[in-house]
Short mmCIF file of C-alpha atoms and ligand atoms in Angstrom, two decimals:
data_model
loop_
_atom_site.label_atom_id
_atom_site.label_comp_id
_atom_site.label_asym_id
_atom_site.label_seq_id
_atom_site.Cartn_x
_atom_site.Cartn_y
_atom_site.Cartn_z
CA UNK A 187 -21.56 55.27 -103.37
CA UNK A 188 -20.87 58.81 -103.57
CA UNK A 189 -21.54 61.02 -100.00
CA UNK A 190 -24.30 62.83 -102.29
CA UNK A 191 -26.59 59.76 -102.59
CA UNK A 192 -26.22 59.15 -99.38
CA UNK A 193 -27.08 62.73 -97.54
CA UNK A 194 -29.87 62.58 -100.36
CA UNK A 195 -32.28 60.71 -97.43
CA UNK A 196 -31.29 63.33 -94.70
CA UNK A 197 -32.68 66.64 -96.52
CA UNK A 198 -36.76 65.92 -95.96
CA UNK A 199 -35.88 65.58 -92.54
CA UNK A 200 -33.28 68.68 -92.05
CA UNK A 201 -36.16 70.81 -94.07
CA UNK A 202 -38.92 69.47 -91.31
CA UNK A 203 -36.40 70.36 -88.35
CA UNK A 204 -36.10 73.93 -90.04
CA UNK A 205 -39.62 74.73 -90.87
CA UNK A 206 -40.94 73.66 -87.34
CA UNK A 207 -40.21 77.18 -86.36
CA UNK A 208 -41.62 78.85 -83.32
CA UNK A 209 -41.98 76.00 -81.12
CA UNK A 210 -45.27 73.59 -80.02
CA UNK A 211 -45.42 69.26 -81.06
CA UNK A 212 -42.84 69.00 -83.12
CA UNK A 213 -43.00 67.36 -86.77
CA UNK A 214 -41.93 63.56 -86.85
CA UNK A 215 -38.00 64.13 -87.17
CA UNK A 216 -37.53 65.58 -84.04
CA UNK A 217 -39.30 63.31 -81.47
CA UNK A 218 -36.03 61.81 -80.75
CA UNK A 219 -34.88 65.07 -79.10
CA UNK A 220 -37.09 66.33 -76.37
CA UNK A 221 -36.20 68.65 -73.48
CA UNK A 222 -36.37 67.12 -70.40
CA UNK A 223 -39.29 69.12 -68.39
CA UNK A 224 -36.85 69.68 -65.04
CA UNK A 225 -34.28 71.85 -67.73
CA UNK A 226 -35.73 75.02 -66.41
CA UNK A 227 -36.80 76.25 -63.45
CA UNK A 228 -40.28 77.82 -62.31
CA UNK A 229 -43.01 78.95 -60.64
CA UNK A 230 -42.21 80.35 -57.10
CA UNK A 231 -38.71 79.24 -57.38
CA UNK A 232 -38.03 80.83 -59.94
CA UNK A 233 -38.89 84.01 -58.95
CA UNK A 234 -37.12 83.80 -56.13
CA UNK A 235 -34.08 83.10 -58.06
CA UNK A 236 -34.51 85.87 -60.47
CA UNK A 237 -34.62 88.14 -57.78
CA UNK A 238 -31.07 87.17 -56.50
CA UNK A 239 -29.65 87.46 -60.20
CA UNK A 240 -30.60 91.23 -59.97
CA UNK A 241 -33.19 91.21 -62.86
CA UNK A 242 -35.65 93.98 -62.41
CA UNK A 243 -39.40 93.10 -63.11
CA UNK A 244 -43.00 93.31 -62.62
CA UNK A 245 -44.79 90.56 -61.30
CA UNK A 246 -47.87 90.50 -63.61
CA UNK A 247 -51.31 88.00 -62.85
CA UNK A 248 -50.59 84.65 -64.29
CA UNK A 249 -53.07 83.46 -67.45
CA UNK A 250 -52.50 80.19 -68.11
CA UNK A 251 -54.92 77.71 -68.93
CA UNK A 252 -54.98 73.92 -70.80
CA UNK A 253 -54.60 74.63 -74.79
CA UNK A 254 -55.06 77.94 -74.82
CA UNK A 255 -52.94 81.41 -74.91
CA UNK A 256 -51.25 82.35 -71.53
CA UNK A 257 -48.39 82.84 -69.51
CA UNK A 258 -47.95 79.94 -65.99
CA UNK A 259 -45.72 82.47 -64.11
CA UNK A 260 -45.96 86.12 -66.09
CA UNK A 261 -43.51 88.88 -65.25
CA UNK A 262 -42.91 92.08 -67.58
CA UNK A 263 -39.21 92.02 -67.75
CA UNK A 264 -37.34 95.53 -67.84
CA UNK A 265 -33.14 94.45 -67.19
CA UNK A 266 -31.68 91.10 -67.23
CA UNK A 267 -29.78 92.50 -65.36
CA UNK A 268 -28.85 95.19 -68.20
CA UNK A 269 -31.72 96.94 -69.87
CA UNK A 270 -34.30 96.07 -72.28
CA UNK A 271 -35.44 98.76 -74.85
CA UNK A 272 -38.54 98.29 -73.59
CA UNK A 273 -40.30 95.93 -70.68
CA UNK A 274 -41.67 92.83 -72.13
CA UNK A 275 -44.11 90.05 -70.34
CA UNK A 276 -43.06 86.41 -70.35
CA UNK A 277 -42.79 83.71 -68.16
CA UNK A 278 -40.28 83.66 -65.86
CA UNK A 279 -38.86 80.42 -66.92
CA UNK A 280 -37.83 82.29 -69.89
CA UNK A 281 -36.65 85.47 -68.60
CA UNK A 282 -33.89 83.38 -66.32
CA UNK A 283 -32.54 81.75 -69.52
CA UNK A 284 -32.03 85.28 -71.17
CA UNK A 285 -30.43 86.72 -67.80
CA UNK A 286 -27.95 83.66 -68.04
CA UNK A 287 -27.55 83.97 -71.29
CA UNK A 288 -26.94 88.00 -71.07
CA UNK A 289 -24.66 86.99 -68.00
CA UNK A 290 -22.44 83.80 -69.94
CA UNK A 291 -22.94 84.64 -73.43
CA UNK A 292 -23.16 87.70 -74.59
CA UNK A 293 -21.35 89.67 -72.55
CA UNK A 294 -18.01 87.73 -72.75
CA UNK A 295 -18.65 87.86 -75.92
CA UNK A 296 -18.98 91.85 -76.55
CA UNK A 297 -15.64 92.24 -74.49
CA UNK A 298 -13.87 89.23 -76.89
CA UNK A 299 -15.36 91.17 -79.96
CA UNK A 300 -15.47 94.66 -79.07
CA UNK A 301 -13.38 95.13 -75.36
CA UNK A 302 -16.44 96.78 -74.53
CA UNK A 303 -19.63 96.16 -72.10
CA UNK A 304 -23.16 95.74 -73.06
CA UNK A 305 -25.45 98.87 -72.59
CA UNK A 306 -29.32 97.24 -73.89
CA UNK A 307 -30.92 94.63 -76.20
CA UNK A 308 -33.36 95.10 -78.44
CA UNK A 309 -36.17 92.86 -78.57
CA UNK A 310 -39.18 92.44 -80.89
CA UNK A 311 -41.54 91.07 -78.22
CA UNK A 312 -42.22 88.06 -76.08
CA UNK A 313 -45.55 86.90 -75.15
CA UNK A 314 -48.30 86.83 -77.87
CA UNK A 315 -51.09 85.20 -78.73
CA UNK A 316 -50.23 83.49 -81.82
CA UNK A 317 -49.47 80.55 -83.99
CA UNK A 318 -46.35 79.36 -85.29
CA UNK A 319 -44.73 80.66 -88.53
CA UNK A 320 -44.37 77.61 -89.84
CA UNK A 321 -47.91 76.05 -89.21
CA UNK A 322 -50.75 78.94 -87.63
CA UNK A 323 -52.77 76.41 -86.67
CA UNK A 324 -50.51 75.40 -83.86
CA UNK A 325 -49.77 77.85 -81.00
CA UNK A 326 -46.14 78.61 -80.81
CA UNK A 327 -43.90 79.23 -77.78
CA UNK A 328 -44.36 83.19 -77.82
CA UNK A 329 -48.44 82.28 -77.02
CA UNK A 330 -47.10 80.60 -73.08
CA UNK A 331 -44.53 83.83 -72.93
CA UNK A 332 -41.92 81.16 -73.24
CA UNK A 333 -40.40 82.52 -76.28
CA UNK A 334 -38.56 86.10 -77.21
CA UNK A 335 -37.36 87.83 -80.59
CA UNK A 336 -33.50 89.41 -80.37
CA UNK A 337 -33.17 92.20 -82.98
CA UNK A 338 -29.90 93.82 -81.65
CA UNK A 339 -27.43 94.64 -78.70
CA UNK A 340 -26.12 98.49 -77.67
CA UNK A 341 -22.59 99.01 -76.31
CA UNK A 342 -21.57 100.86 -73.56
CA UNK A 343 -19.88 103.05 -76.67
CA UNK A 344 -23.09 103.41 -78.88
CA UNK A 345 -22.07 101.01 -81.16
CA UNK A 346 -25.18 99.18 -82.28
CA UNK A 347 -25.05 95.74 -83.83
CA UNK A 348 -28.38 94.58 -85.79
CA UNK A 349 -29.19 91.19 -86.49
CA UNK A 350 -31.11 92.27 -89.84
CA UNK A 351 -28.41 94.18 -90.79
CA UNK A 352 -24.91 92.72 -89.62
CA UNK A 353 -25.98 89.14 -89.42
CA UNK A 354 -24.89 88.47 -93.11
CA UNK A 355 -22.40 91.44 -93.17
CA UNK A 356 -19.37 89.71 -91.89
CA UNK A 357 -16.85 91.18 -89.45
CA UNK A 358 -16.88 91.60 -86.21
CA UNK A 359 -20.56 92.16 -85.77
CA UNK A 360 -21.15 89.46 -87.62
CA UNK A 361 -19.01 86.95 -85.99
CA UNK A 362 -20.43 88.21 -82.85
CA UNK A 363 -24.29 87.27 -83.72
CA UNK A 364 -23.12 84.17 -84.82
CA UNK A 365 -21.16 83.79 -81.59
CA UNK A 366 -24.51 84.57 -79.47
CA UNK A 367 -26.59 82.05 -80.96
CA UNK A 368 -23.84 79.25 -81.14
CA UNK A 369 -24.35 80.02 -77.30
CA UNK A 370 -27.88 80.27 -77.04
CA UNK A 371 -28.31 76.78 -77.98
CA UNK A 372 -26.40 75.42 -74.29
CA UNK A 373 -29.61 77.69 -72.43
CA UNK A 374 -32.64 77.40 -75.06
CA UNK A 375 -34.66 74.60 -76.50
CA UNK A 376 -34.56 76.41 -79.39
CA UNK A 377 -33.12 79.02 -81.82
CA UNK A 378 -33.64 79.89 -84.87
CA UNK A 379 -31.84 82.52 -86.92
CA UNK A 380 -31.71 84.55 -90.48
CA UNK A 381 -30.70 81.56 -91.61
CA UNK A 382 -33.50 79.45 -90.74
CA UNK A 383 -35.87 80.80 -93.04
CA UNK A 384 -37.53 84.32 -93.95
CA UNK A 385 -39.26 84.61 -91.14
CA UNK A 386 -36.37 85.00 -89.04
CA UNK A 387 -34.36 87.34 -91.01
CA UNK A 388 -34.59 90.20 -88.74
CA UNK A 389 -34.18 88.27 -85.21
CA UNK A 390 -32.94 85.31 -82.93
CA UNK A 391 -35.87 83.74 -81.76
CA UNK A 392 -35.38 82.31 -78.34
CA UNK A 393 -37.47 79.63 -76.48
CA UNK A 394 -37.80 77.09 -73.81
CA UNK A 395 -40.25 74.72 -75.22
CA UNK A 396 -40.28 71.18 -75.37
CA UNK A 397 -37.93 70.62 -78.23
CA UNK A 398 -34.90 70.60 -79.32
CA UNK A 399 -33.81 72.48 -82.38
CA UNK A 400 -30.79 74.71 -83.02
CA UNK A 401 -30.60 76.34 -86.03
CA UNK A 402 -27.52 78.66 -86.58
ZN1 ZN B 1707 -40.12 84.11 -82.08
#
Protein backbone atom coordinates (compact mmCIF):
# COMPACT_ATOMS: atom_id res chain seq x y z
CA UNK A 1 0.00 0.00 0.00
CA UNK A 2 1.41 3.24 -0.75
CA UNK A 3 2.88 5.42 2.58
CA UNK A 4 -0.04 7.97 1.50
CA UNK A 5 -2.94 5.62 2.43
CA UNK A 6 -1.41 4.83 5.24
CA UNK A 7 -0.48 8.44 6.97
CA UNK A 8 -4.14 9.11 5.58
CA UNK A 9 -5.48 7.85 9.39
CA UNK A 10 -2.81 10.02 11.23
CA UNK A 11 -3.97 13.64 9.90
CA UNK A 12 -7.46 13.99 12.15
CA UNK A 13 -5.34 13.32 14.92
CA UNK A 14 -2.10 15.61 14.04
CA UNK A 15 -4.92 18.49 13.23
CA UNK A 16 -6.50 17.82 16.98
CA UNK A 17 -2.84 17.93 18.54
CA UNK A 18 -2.39 21.35 16.60
CA UNK A 19 -5.61 23.06 17.25
CA UNK A 20 -5.54 22.26 21.08
CA UNK A 21 -3.62 25.44 21.38
CA UNK A 22 -3.14 27.31 24.59
CA UNK A 23 -3.25 24.58 26.96
CA UNK A 24 -6.26 23.07 29.51
CA UNK A 25 -7.91 18.97 28.98
CA UNK A 26 -6.59 18.12 26.07
CA UNK A 27 -8.67 16.70 22.95
CA UNK A 28 -8.73 12.75 22.74
CA UNK A 29 -5.29 12.29 20.78
CA UNK A 30 -3.20 13.46 23.30
CA UNK A 31 -4.23 11.65 26.55
CA UNK A 32 -1.45 9.32 25.98
CA UNK A 33 1.06 12.12 26.73
CA UNK A 34 0.60 13.82 30.01
CA UNK A 35 3.17 15.73 32.08
CA UNK A 36 3.94 14.20 35.06
CA UNK A 37 2.74 16.81 37.94
CA UNK A 38 6.41 16.61 39.92
CA UNK A 39 8.07 18.13 36.24
CA UNK A 40 8.15 21.52 37.77
CA UNK A 41 8.78 22.88 40.81
CA UNK A 42 6.61 25.27 43.15
CA UNK A 43 5.21 27.01 45.71
CA UNK A 44 7.76 28.04 48.48
CA UNK A 45 10.41 26.07 46.85
CA UNK A 46 10.32 27.51 44.12
CA UNK A 47 10.79 30.77 45.12
CA UNK A 48 13.46 30.01 46.96
CA UNK A 49 15.13 28.60 44.01
CA UNK A 50 14.43 31.47 41.78
CA UNK A 51 16.04 33.60 44.08
CA UNK A 52 19.42 31.70 43.84
CA UNK A 53 19.18 31.73 39.88
CA UNK A 54 19.39 35.60 40.18
CA UNK A 55 15.91 36.35 38.64
CA UNK A 56 14.65 39.66 39.84
CA UNK A 57 10.86 39.81 40.83
CA UNK A 58 7.98 40.93 42.75
CA UNK A 59 6.29 38.70 44.91
CA UNK A 60 2.62 39.52 44.10
CA UNK A 61 -0.69 37.98 46.42
CA UNK A 62 -1.50 34.61 45.08
CA UNK A 63 -5.29 34.21 43.34
CA UNK A 64 -5.89 30.93 42.77
CA UNK A 65 -8.96 29.20 43.23
CA UNK A 66 -10.75 25.62 41.86
CA UNK A 67 -11.93 26.34 38.04
CA UNK A 68 -11.52 29.66 37.93
CA UNK A 69 -8.83 32.45 36.70
CA UNK A 70 -5.70 32.80 38.98
CA UNK A 71 -2.24 32.47 39.59
CA UNK A 72 -1.09 29.44 42.83
CA UNK A 73 2.27 31.24 43.41
CA UNK A 74 2.14 34.88 41.42
CA UNK A 75 5.33 36.88 40.94
CA UNK A 76 5.67 39.89 38.32
CA UNK A 77 8.81 38.87 36.63
CA UNK A 78 11.27 41.77 35.50
CA UNK A 79 14.94 39.62 34.43
CA UNK A 80 15.36 36.00 34.05
CA UNK A 81 18.15 36.79 34.85
CA UNK A 82 18.44 39.24 31.67
CA UNK A 83 15.67 41.73 31.20
CA UNK A 84 12.19 41.65 30.17
CA UNK A 85 10.79 44.63 28.09
CA UNK A 86 8.50 44.94 30.55
CA UNK A 87 7.60 43.03 34.11
CA UNK A 88 5.01 40.44 33.62
CA UNK A 89 2.95 38.34 36.47
CA UNK A 90 2.95 34.55 36.32
CA UNK A 91 3.43 31.80 38.42
CA UNK A 92 6.58 31.02 39.47
CA UNK A 93 6.56 27.56 38.18
CA UNK A 94 6.67 29.20 34.91
CA UNK A 95 9.04 31.91 35.33
CA UNK A 96 11.88 29.10 36.42
CA UNK A 97 11.31 27.28 33.09
CA UNK A 98 11.94 30.61 31.10
CA UNK A 99 15.12 31.47 33.38
CA UNK A 100 16.41 27.88 32.38
CA UNK A 101 15.47 28.19 29.25
CA UNK A 102 17.10 31.91 28.87
CA UNK A 103 20.12 30.23 30.78
CA UNK A 104 20.44 26.64 28.36
CA UNK A 105 18.76 27.70 25.33
CA UNK A 106 18.84 30.75 24.13
CA UNK A 107 21.77 32.11 25.07
CA UNK A 108 24.11 29.38 23.65
CA UNK A 109 22.25 29.77 21.04
CA UNK A 110 22.69 33.73 20.28
CA UNK A 111 26.57 33.17 20.74
CA UNK A 112 26.35 29.88 18.07
CA UNK A 113 24.25 32.24 15.75
CA UNK A 114 25.40 35.61 16.32
CA UNK A 115 28.90 35.39 18.78
CA UNK A 116 27.00 37.75 20.66
CA UNK A 117 25.08 37.91 24.23
CA UNK A 118 21.49 38.46 24.86
CA UNK A 119 20.48 42.06 25.98
CA UNK A 120 16.15 41.53 26.55
CA UNK A 121 13.13 39.51 25.33
CA UNK A 122 10.18 40.67 24.27
CA UNK A 123 7.11 39.25 25.50
CA UNK A 124 3.40 39.71 24.67
CA UNK A 125 2.13 38.91 28.19
CA UNK A 126 1.68 36.12 30.65
CA UNK A 127 -1.12 35.83 32.97
CA UNK A 128 -4.68 36.57 31.65
CA UNK A 129 -7.88 35.75 32.15
CA UNK A 130 -8.86 33.98 29.14
CA UNK A 131 -9.85 31.02 27.09
CA UNK A 132 -7.97 29.10 24.71
CA UNK A 133 -7.59 30.04 21.00
CA UNK A 134 -8.60 27.05 19.91
CA UNK A 135 -11.81 26.44 22.08
CA UNK A 136 -12.90 29.92 24.46
CA UNK A 137 -14.89 27.97 26.37
CA UNK A 138 -11.99 26.31 28.06
CA UNK A 139 -9.52 28.39 30.15
CA UNK A 140 -6.09 28.18 28.76
CA UNK A 141 -2.71 28.09 30.52
CA UNK A 142 -2.13 32.03 30.36
CA UNK A 143 -5.58 32.19 32.84
CA UNK A 144 -3.17 30.08 36.00
CA UNK A 145 -0.06 32.53 34.81
CA UNK A 146 1.42 29.28 33.66
CA UNK A 147 1.80 30.30 30.16
CA UNK A 148 3.91 33.31 28.26
CA UNK A 149 3.97 34.77 24.57
CA UNK A 150 7.82 35.29 23.04
CA UNK A 151 7.71 37.98 20.31
CA UNK A 152 11.52 38.64 20.02
CA UNK A 153 15.12 38.69 21.61
CA UNK A 154 17.66 42.03 21.69
CA UNK A 155 21.44 41.57 21.42
CA UNK A 156 23.95 43.00 23.34
CA UNK A 157 24.66 44.77 19.64
CA UNK A 158 21.02 46.03 18.94
CA UNK A 159 20.36 43.52 16.65
CA UNK A 160 16.71 42.61 17.07
CA UNK A 161 15.32 39.31 15.89
CA UNK A 162 11.30 39.12 15.58
CA UNK A 163 9.44 36.08 15.56
CA UNK A 164 6.63 37.73 13.23
CA UNK A 165 9.07 38.91 11.10
CA UNK A 166 12.24 36.55 10.82
CA UNK A 167 10.49 33.36 11.74
CA UNK A 168 9.72 32.56 8.00
CA UNK A 169 12.62 34.78 6.67
CA UNK A 170 15.36 32.28 6.71
CA UNK A 171 18.96 32.95 7.76
CA UNK A 172 20.40 33.26 10.68
CA UNK A 173 17.51 34.74 12.55
CA UNK A 174 15.54 32.36 11.34
CA UNK A 175 17.47 29.32 12.13
CA UNK A 176 17.87 30.81 15.47
CA UNK A 177 13.90 30.93 16.35
CA UNK A 178 13.69 27.67 15.12
CA UNK A 179 16.66 26.69 17.27
CA UNK A 180 14.82 28.24 20.52
CA UNK A 181 11.75 26.40 20.23
CA UNK A 182 13.38 22.99 19.15
CA UNK A 183 14.74 23.74 22.79
CA UNK A 184 11.83 24.89 24.47
CA UNK A 185 10.19 21.67 24.07
CA UNK A 186 13.07 19.74 26.74
CA UNK A 187 11.63 22.70 29.57
CA UNK A 188 7.80 23.29 28.47
CA UNK A 189 4.73 21.17 28.23
CA UNK A 190 4.06 22.98 25.42
CA UNK A 191 4.94 25.21 22.41
CA UNK A 192 3.42 26.28 19.78
CA UNK A 193 4.78 28.42 16.97
CA UNK A 194 3.90 30.47 13.52
CA UNK A 195 3.56 27.35 12.33
CA UNK A 196 0.96 26.02 14.45
CA UNK A 197 -1.74 28.02 13.23
CA UNK A 198 -2.69 31.88 12.81
CA UNK A 199 -2.94 32.52 16.05
CA UNK A 200 0.56 32.07 16.73
CA UNK A 201 2.07 33.86 13.91
CA UNK A 202 3.55 36.61 15.84
CA UNK A 203 4.90 34.53 19.02
CA UNK A 204 6.20 31.27 20.81
CA UNK A 205 3.75 30.48 23.22
CA UNK A 206 5.25 28.86 26.23
CA UNK A 207 3.55 26.75 29.00
CA UNK A 208 3.75 24.30 31.76
CA UNK A 209 0.43 22.70 31.69
CA UNK A 210 -0.54 19.29 31.85
CA UNK A 211 0.15 18.24 28.33
CA UNK A 212 2.33 17.47 26.09
CA UNK A 213 2.46 19.10 22.71
CA UNK A 214 5.39 20.48 20.70
CA UNK A 215 4.70 22.11 17.75
CA UNK A 216 7.73 23.56 15.80
ZN1 LIG B 1 0.00 31.96 24.66
Amino acid sequence: MPARFLLRPLIPIVLLALLSACAGSPPPAQRSTQVPASTYLTGPACIIDLSYRGVAFNRLPDTAQSGACGVSTAISLTEVPFALDKPVTVDCSLARQVSLWEENVVRPAVQQHFQQDLKKIFHYGGYNCRGRTSNRSRLSEHAFGKAIDIAGFELANGTRISVEKDWSAGGSKGAFLRDVARGACGLFSVVLTPNSDKDHENHLHLDIGPWKLCSL
